[in-house]
Tab-separated table of N, CA and C in Angstrom:
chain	number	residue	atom	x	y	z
A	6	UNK	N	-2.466	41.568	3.197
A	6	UNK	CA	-2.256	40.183	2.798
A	6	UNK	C	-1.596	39.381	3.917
A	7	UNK	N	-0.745	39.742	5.043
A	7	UNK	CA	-0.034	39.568	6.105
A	7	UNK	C	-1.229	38.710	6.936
A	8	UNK	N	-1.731	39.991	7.324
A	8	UNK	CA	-2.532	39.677	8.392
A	8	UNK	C	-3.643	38.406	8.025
A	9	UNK	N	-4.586	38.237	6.468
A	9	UNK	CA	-4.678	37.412	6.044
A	9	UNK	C	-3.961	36.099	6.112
A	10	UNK	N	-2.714	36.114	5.723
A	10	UNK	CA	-2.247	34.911	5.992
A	10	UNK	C	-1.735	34.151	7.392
A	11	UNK	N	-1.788	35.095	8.370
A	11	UNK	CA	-1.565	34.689	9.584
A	11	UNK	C	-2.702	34.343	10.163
A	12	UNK	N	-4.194	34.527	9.617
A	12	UNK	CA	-5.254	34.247	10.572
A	12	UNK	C	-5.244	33.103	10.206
A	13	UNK	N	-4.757	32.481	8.878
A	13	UNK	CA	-5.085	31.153	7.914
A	13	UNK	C	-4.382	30.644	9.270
A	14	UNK	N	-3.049	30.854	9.049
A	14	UNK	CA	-1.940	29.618	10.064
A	14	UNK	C	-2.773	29.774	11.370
A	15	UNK	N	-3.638	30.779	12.053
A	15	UNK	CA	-4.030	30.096	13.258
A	15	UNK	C	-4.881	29.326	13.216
A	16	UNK	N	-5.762	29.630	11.942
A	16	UNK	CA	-7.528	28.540	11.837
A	16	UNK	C	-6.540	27.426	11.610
A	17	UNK	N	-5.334	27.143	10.704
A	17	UNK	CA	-5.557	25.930	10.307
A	17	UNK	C	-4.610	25.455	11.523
A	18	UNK	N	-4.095	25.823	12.824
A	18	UNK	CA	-3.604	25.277	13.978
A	18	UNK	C	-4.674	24.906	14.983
A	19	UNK	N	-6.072	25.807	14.648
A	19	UNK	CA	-6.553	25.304	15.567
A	19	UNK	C	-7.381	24.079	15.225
A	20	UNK	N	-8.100	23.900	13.764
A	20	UNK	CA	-7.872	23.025	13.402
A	20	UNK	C	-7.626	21.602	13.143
A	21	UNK	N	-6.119	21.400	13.427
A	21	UNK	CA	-5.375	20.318	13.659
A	21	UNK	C	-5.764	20.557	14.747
A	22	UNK	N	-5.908	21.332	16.171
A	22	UNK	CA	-5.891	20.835	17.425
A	22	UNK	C	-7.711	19.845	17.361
A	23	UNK	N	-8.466	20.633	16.782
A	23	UNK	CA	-10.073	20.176	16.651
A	23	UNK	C	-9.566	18.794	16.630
A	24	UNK	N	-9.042	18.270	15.099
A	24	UNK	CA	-8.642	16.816	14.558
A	24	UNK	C	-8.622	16.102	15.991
A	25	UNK	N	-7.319	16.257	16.219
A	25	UNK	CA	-6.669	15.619	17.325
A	25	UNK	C	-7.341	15.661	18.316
A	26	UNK	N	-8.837	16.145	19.138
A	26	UNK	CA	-9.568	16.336	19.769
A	26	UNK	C	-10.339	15.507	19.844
A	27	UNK	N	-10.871	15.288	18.852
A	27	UNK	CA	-12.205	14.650	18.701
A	27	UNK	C	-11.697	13.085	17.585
A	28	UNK	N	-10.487	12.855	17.486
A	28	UNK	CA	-10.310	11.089	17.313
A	28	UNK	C	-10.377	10.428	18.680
A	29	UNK	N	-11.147	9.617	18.247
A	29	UNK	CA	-11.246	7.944	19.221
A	29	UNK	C	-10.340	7.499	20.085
A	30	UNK	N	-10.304	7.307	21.072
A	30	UNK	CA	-8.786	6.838	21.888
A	30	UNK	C	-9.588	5.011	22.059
A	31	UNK	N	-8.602	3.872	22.385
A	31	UNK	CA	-9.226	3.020	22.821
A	31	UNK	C	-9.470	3.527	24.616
A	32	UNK	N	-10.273	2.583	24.757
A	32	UNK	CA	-10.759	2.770	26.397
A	32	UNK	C	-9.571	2.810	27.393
A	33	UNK	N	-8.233	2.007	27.028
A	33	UNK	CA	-7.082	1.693	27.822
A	33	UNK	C	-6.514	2.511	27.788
A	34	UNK	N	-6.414	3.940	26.782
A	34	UNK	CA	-5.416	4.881	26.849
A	34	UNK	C	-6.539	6.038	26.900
A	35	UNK	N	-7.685	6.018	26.782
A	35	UNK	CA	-8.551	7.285	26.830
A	35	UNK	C	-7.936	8.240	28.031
A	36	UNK	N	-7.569	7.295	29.134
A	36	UNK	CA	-7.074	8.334	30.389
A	36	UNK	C	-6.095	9.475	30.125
A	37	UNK	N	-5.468	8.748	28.844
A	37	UNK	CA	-4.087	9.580	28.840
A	37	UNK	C	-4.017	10.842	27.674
A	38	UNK	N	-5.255	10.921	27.098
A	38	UNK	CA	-5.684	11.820	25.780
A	38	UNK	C	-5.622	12.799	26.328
A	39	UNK	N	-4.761	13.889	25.830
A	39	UNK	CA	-4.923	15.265	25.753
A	39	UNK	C	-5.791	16.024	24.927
A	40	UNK	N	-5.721	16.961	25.988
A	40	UNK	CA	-6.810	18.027	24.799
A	40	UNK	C	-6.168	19.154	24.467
A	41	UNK	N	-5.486	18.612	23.176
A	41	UNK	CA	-4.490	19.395	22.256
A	41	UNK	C	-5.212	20.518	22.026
A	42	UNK	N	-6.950	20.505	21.739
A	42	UNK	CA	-7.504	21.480	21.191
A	42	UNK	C	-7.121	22.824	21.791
A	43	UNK	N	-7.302	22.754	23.275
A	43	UNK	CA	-7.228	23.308	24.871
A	43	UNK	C	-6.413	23.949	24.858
A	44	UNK	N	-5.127	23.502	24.442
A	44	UNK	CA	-3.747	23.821	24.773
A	44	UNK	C	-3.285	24.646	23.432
A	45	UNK	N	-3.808	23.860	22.301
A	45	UNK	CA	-3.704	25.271	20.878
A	45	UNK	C	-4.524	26.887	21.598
A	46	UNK	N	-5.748	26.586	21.321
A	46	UNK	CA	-6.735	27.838	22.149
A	46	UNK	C	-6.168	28.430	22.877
A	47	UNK	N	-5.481	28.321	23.865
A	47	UNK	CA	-5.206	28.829	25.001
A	47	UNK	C	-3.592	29.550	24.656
A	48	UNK	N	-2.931	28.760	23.760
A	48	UNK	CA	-1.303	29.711	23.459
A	48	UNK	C	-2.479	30.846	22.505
A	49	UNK	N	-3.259	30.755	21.476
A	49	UNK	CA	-3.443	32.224	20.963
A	49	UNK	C	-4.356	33.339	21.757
A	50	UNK	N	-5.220	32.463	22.537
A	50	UNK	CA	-5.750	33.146	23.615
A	50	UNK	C	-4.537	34.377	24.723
A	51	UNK	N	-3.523	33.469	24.599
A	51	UNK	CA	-2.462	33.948	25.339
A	51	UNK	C	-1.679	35.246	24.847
A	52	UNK	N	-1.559	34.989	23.362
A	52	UNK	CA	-0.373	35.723	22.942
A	52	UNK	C	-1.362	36.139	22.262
A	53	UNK	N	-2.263	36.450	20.956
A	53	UNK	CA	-3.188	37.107	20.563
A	53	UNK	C	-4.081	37.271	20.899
A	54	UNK	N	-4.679	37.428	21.784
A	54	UNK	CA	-6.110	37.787	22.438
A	54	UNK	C	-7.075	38.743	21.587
A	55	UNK	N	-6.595	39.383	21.125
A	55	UNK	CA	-7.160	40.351	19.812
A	55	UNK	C	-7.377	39.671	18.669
A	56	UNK	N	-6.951	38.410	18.090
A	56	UNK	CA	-6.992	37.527	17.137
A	56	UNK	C	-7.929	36.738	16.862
A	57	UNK	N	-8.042	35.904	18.273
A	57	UNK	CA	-8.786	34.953	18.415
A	57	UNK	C	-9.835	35.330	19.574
A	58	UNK	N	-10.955	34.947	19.467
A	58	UNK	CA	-11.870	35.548	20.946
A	58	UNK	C	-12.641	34.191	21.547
A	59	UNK	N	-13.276	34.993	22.290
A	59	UNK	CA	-14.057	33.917	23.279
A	59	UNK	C	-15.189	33.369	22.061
A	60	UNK	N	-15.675	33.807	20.992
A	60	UNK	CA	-16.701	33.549	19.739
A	60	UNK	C	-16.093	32.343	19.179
A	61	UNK	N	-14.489	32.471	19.443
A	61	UNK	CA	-13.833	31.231	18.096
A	61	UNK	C	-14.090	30.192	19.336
A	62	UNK	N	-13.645	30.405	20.573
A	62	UNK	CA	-13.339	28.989	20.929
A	62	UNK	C	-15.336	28.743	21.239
A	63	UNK	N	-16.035	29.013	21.695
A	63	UNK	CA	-17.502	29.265	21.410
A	63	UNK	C	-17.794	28.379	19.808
A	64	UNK	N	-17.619	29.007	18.717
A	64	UNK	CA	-17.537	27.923	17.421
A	64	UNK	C	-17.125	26.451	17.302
A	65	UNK	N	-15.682	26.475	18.116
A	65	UNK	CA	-14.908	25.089	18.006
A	65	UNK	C	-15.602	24.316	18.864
A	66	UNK	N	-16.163	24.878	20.114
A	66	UNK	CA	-16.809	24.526	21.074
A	66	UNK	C	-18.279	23.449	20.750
A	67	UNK	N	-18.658	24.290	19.725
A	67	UNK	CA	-20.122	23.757	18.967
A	67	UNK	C	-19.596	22.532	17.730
A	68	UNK	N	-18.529	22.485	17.065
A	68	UNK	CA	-18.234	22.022	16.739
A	68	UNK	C	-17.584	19.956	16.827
A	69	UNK	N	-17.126	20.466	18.476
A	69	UNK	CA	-16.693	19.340	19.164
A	69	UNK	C	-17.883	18.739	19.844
A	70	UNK	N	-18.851	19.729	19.918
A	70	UNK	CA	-20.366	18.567	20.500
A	70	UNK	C	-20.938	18.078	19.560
A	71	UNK	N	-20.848	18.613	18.191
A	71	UNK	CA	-21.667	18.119	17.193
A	71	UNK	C	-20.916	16.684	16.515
A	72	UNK	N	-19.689	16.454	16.625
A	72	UNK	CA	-18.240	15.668	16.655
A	72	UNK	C	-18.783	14.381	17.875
A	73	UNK	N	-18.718	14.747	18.859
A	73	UNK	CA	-18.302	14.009	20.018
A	73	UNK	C	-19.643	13.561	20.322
A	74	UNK	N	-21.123	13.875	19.373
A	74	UNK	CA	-22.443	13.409	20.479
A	74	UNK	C	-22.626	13.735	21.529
A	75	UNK	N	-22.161	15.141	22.346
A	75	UNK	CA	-23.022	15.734	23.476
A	75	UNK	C	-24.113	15.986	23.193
A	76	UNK	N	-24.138	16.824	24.229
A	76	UNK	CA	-25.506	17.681	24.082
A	76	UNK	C	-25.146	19.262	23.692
A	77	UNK	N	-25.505	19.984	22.331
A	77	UNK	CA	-24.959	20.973	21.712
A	77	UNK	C	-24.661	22.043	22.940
A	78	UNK	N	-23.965	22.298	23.157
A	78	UNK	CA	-23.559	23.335	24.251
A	78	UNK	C	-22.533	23.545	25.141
A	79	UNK	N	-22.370	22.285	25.917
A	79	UNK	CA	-21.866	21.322	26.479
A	79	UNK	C	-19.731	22.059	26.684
A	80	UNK	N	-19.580	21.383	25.441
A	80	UNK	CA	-17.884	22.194	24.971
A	80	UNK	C	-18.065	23.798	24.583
A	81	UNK	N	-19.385	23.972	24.018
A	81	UNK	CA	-19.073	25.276	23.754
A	81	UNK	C	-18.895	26.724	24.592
A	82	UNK	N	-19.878	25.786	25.945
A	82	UNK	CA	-20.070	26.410	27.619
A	82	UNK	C	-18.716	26.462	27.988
A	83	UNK	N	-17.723	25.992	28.045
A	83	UNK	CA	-16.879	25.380	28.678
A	83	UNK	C	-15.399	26.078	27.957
A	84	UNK	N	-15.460	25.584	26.979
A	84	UNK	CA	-14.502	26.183	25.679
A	84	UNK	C	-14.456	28.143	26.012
A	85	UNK	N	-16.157	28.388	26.087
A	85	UNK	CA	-15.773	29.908	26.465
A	85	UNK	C	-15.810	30.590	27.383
A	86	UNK	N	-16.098	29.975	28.710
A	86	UNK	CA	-15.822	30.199	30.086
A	86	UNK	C	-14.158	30.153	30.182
A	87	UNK	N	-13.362	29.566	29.788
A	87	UNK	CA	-11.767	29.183	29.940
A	87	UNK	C	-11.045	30.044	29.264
A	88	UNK	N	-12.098	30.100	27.498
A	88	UNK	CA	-11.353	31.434	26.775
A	88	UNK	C	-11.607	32.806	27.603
A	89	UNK	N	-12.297	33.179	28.146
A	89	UNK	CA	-12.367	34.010	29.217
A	89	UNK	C	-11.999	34.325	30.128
A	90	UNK	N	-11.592	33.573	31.136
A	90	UNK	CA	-10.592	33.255	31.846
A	90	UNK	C	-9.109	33.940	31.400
A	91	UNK	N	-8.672	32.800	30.146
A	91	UNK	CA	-7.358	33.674	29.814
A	91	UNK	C	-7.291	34.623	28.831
A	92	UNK	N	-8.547	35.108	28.471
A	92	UNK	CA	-8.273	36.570	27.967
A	92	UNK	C	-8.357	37.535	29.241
A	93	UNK	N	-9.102	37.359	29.828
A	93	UNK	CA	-8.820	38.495	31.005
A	93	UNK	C	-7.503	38.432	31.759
A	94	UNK	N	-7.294	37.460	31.817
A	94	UNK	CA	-5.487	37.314	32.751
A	94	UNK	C	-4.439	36.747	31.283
A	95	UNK	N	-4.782	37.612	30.122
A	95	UNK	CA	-3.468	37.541	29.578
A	95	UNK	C	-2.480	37.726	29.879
A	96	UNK	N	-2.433	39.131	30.202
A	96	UNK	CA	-0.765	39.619	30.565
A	96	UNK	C	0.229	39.432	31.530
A	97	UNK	N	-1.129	38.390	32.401
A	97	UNK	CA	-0.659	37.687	33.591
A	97	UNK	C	0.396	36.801	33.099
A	98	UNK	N	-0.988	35.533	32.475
A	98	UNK	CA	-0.239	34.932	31.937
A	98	UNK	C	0.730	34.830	31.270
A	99	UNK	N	1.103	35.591	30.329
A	99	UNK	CA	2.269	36.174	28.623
A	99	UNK	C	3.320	36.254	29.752
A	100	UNK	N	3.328	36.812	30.643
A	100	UNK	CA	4.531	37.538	32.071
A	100	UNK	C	5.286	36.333	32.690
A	101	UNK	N	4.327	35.047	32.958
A	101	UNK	CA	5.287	34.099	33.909
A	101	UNK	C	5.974	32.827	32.870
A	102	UNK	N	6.782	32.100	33.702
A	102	UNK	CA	7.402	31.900	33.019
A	102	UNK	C	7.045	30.409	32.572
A	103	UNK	N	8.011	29.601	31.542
A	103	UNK	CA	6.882	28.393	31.171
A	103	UNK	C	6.501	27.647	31.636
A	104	UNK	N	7.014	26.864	32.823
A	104	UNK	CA	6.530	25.780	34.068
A	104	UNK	C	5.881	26.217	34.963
A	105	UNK	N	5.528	27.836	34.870
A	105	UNK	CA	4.007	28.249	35.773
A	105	UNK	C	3.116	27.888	35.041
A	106	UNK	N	3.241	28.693	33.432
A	106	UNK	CA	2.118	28.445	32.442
A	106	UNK	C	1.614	26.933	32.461
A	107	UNK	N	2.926	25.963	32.561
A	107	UNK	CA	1.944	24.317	32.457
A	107	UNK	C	1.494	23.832	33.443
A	108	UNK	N	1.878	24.603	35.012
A	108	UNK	CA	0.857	24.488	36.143
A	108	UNK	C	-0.330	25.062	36.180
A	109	UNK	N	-0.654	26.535	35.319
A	109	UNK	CA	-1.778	27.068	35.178
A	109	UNK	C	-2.959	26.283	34.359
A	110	UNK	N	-2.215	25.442	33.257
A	110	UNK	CA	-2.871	25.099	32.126
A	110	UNK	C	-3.189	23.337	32.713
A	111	UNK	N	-2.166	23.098	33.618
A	111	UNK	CA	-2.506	21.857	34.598
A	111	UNK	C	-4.072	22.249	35.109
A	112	UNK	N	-3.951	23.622	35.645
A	112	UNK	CA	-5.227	23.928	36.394
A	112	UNK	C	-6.835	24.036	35.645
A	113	UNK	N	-5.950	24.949	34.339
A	113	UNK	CA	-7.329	24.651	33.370
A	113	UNK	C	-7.631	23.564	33.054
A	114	UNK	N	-7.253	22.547	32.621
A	114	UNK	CA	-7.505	21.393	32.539
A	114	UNK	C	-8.634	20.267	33.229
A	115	UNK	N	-7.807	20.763	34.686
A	115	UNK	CA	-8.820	19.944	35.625
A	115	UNK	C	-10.043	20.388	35.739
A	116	UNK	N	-9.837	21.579	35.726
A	116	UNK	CA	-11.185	22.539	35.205
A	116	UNK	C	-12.116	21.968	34.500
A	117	UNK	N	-11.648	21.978	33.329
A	117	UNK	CA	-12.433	21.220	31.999
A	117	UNK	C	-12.830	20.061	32.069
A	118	UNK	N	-12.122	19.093	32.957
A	118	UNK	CA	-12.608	17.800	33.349
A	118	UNK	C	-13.641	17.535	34.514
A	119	UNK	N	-13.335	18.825	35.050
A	119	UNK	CA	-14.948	18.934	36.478
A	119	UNK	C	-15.701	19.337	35.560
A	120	UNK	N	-15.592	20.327	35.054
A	120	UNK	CA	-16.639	20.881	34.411
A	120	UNK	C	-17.763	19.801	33.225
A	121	UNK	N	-16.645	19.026	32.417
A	121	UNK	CA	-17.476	17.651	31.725
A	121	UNK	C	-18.225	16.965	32.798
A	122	UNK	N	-17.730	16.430	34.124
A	122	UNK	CA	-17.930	15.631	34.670
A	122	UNK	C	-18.955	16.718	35.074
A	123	UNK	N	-19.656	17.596	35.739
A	123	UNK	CA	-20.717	17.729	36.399
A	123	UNK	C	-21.996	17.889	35.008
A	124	UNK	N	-21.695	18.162	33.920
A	124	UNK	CA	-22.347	18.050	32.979
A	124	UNK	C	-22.820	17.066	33.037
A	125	UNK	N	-21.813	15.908	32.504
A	125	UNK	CA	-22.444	14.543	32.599
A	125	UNK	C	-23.333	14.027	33.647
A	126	UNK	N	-23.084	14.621	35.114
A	126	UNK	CA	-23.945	14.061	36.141
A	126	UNK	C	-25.310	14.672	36.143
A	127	UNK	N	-25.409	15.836	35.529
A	127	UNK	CA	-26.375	16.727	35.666
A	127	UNK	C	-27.718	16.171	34.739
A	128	UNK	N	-26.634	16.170	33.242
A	128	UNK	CA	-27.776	15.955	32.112
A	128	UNK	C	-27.962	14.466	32.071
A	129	UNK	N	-27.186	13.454	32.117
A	129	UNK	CA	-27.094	11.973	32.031
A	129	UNK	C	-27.613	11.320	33.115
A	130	UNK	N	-27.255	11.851	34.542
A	130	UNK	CA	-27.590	11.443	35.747
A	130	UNK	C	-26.963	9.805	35.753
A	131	UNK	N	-25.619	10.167	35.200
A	131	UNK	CA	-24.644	8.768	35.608
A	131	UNK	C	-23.155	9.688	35.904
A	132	UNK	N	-22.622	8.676	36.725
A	132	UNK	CA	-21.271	9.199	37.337
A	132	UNK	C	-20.135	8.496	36.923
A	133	UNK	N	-19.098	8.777	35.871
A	133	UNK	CA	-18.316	7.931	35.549
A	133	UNK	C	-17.004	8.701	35.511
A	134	UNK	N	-16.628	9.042	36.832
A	134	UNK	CA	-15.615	9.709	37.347
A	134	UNK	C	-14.397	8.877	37.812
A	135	UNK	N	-13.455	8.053	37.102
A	135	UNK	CA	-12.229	7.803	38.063
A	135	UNK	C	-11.028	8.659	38.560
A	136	UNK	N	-10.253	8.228	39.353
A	136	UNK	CA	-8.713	9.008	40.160
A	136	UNK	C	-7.898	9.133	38.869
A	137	UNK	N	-8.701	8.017	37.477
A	137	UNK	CA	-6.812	8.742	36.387
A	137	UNK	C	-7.461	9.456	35.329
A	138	UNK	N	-8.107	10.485	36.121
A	138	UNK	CA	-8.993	11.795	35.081
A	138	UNK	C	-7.942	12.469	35.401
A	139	UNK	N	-7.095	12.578	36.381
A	139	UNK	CA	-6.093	13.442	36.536
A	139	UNK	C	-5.123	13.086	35.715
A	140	UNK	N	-4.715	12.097	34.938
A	140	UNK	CA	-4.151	11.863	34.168
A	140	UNK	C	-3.743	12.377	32.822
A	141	UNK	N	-5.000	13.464	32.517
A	141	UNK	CA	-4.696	13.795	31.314
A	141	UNK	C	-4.604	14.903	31.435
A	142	UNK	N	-4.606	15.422	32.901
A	142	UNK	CA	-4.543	16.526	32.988
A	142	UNK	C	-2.959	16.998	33.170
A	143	UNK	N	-2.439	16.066	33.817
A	143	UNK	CA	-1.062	15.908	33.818
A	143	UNK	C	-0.318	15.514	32.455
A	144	UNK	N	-1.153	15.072	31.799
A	144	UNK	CA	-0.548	15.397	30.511
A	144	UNK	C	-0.616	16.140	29.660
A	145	UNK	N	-1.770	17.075	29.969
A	145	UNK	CA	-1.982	18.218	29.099
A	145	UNK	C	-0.691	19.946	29.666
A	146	UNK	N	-0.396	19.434	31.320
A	146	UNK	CA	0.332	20.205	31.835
A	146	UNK	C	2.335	19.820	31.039
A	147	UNK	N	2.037	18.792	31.018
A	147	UNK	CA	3.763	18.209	30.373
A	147	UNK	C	3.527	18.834	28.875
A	148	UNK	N	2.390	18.414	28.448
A	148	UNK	CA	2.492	18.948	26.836
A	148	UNK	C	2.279	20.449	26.142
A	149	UNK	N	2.205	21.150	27.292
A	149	UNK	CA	2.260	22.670	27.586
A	149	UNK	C	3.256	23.330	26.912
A	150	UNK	N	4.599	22.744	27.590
A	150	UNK	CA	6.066	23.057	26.849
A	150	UNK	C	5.823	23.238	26.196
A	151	UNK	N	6.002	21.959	25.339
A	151	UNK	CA	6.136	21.511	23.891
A	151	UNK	C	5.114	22.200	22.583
A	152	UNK	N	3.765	22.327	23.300
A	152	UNK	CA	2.663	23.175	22.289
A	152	UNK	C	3.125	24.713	22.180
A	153	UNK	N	3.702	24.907	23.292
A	153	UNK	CA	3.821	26.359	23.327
A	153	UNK	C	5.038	26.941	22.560
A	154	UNK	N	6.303	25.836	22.939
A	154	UNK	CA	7.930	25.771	22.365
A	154	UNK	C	7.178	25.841	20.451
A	155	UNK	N	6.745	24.775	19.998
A	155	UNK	CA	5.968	24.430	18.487
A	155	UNK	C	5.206	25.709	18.033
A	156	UNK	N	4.132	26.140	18.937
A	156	UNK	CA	3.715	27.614	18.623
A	156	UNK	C	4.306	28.251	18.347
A	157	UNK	N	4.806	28.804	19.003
A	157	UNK	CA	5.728	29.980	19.292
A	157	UNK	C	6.824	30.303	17.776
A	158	UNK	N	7.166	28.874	17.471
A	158	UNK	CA	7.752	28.377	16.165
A	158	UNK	C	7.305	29.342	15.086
A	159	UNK	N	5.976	28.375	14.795
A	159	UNK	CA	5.145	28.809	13.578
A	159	UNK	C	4.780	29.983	13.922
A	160	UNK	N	4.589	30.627	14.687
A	160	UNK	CA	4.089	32.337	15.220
A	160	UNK	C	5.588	33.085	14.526
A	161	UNK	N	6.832	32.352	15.168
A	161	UNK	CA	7.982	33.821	14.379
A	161	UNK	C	8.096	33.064	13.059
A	162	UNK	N	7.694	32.338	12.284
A	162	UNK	CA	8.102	31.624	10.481
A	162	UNK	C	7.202	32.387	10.086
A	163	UNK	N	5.974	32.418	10.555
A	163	UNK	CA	5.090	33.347	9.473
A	163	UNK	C	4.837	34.493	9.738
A	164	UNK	N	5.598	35.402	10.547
A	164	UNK	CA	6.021	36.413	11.165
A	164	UNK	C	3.950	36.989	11.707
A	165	UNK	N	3.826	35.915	12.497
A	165	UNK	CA	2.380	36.294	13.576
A	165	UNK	C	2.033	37.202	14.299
A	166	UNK	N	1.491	38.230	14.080
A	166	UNK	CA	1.757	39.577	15.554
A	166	UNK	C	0.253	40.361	15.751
């Protein structure tokens, strides 16, 4: 019944990260939108790797193109290339300490934003790349802490393992 109820608290964290993913930003603050989804995925990717796999973020992945009007694949390519990434360098990751992790997750980030952006150039054959794409990447690296400090939370309340 444990283990049951702890998979609930991660679907329904990741979830809320989906929500928060895929609402509307206006155009003036779009720069500054995080991808909460990214940063949920990636703490259970981190600390449960056995929990959650490269299939879930692959699902959420299909989920956020069918959400967002890509082209079906698109997030889900992307979503599980990264979950991959940090399932293979878990223990790397789990090991350093938290202002590496939000430089690492700085790094995934930008990742995820080349990676949209050559999509878009590829399949669209338009280029709509500015200098404050780094912007959210820098904010997805500041909000690292804080997702992880909040995780970490709800991981020892519902005793997560």
């Amino acid at each position: 019944m444990r283990a049951r109820n702890s998979i609930l608290v991660i679907w329904f964290t990741l979830l809320i990260g989906l929500f928060f993913q895929i609402i509307p930003w206006s155009p003036s603050y779009d720069m500054f939108k995080p991808h909460l989804f990214l940063l949920i995925i990636a703490y259970w990717l981190i600390t449960l790797p056995y929990q959650i796999s490269i299939g879930t973020a692959f699902v959420f992945g299909l989920i956020i193109d069918l959400c967002s009007g890509t082209i079906l694949g698109v997030h889900a390519f992307i979503y599980s290339l990264i979950a991959y990434l940090l399932v293979f360098k878990y223990q790397l990751l789990s090991n350093l300490a938290l202002w590496q992790q939000a430089f690492i997750l700085f790094g995934i980030s930008v990742c995820y934003n080349a990676l949209i952006f050559i999509f878009q150039a590829s399949i669209y054959h338009t280029i709509t790349m500015s200098p404050y794409i780094l912007l959210s990447s820098c904010v997805d690296g500041f909000l690292w802490i804080w997702i992880y400090l909040l995780l970490q939370r709800i991981k020892l309340s519902f005793a997560i393992n």
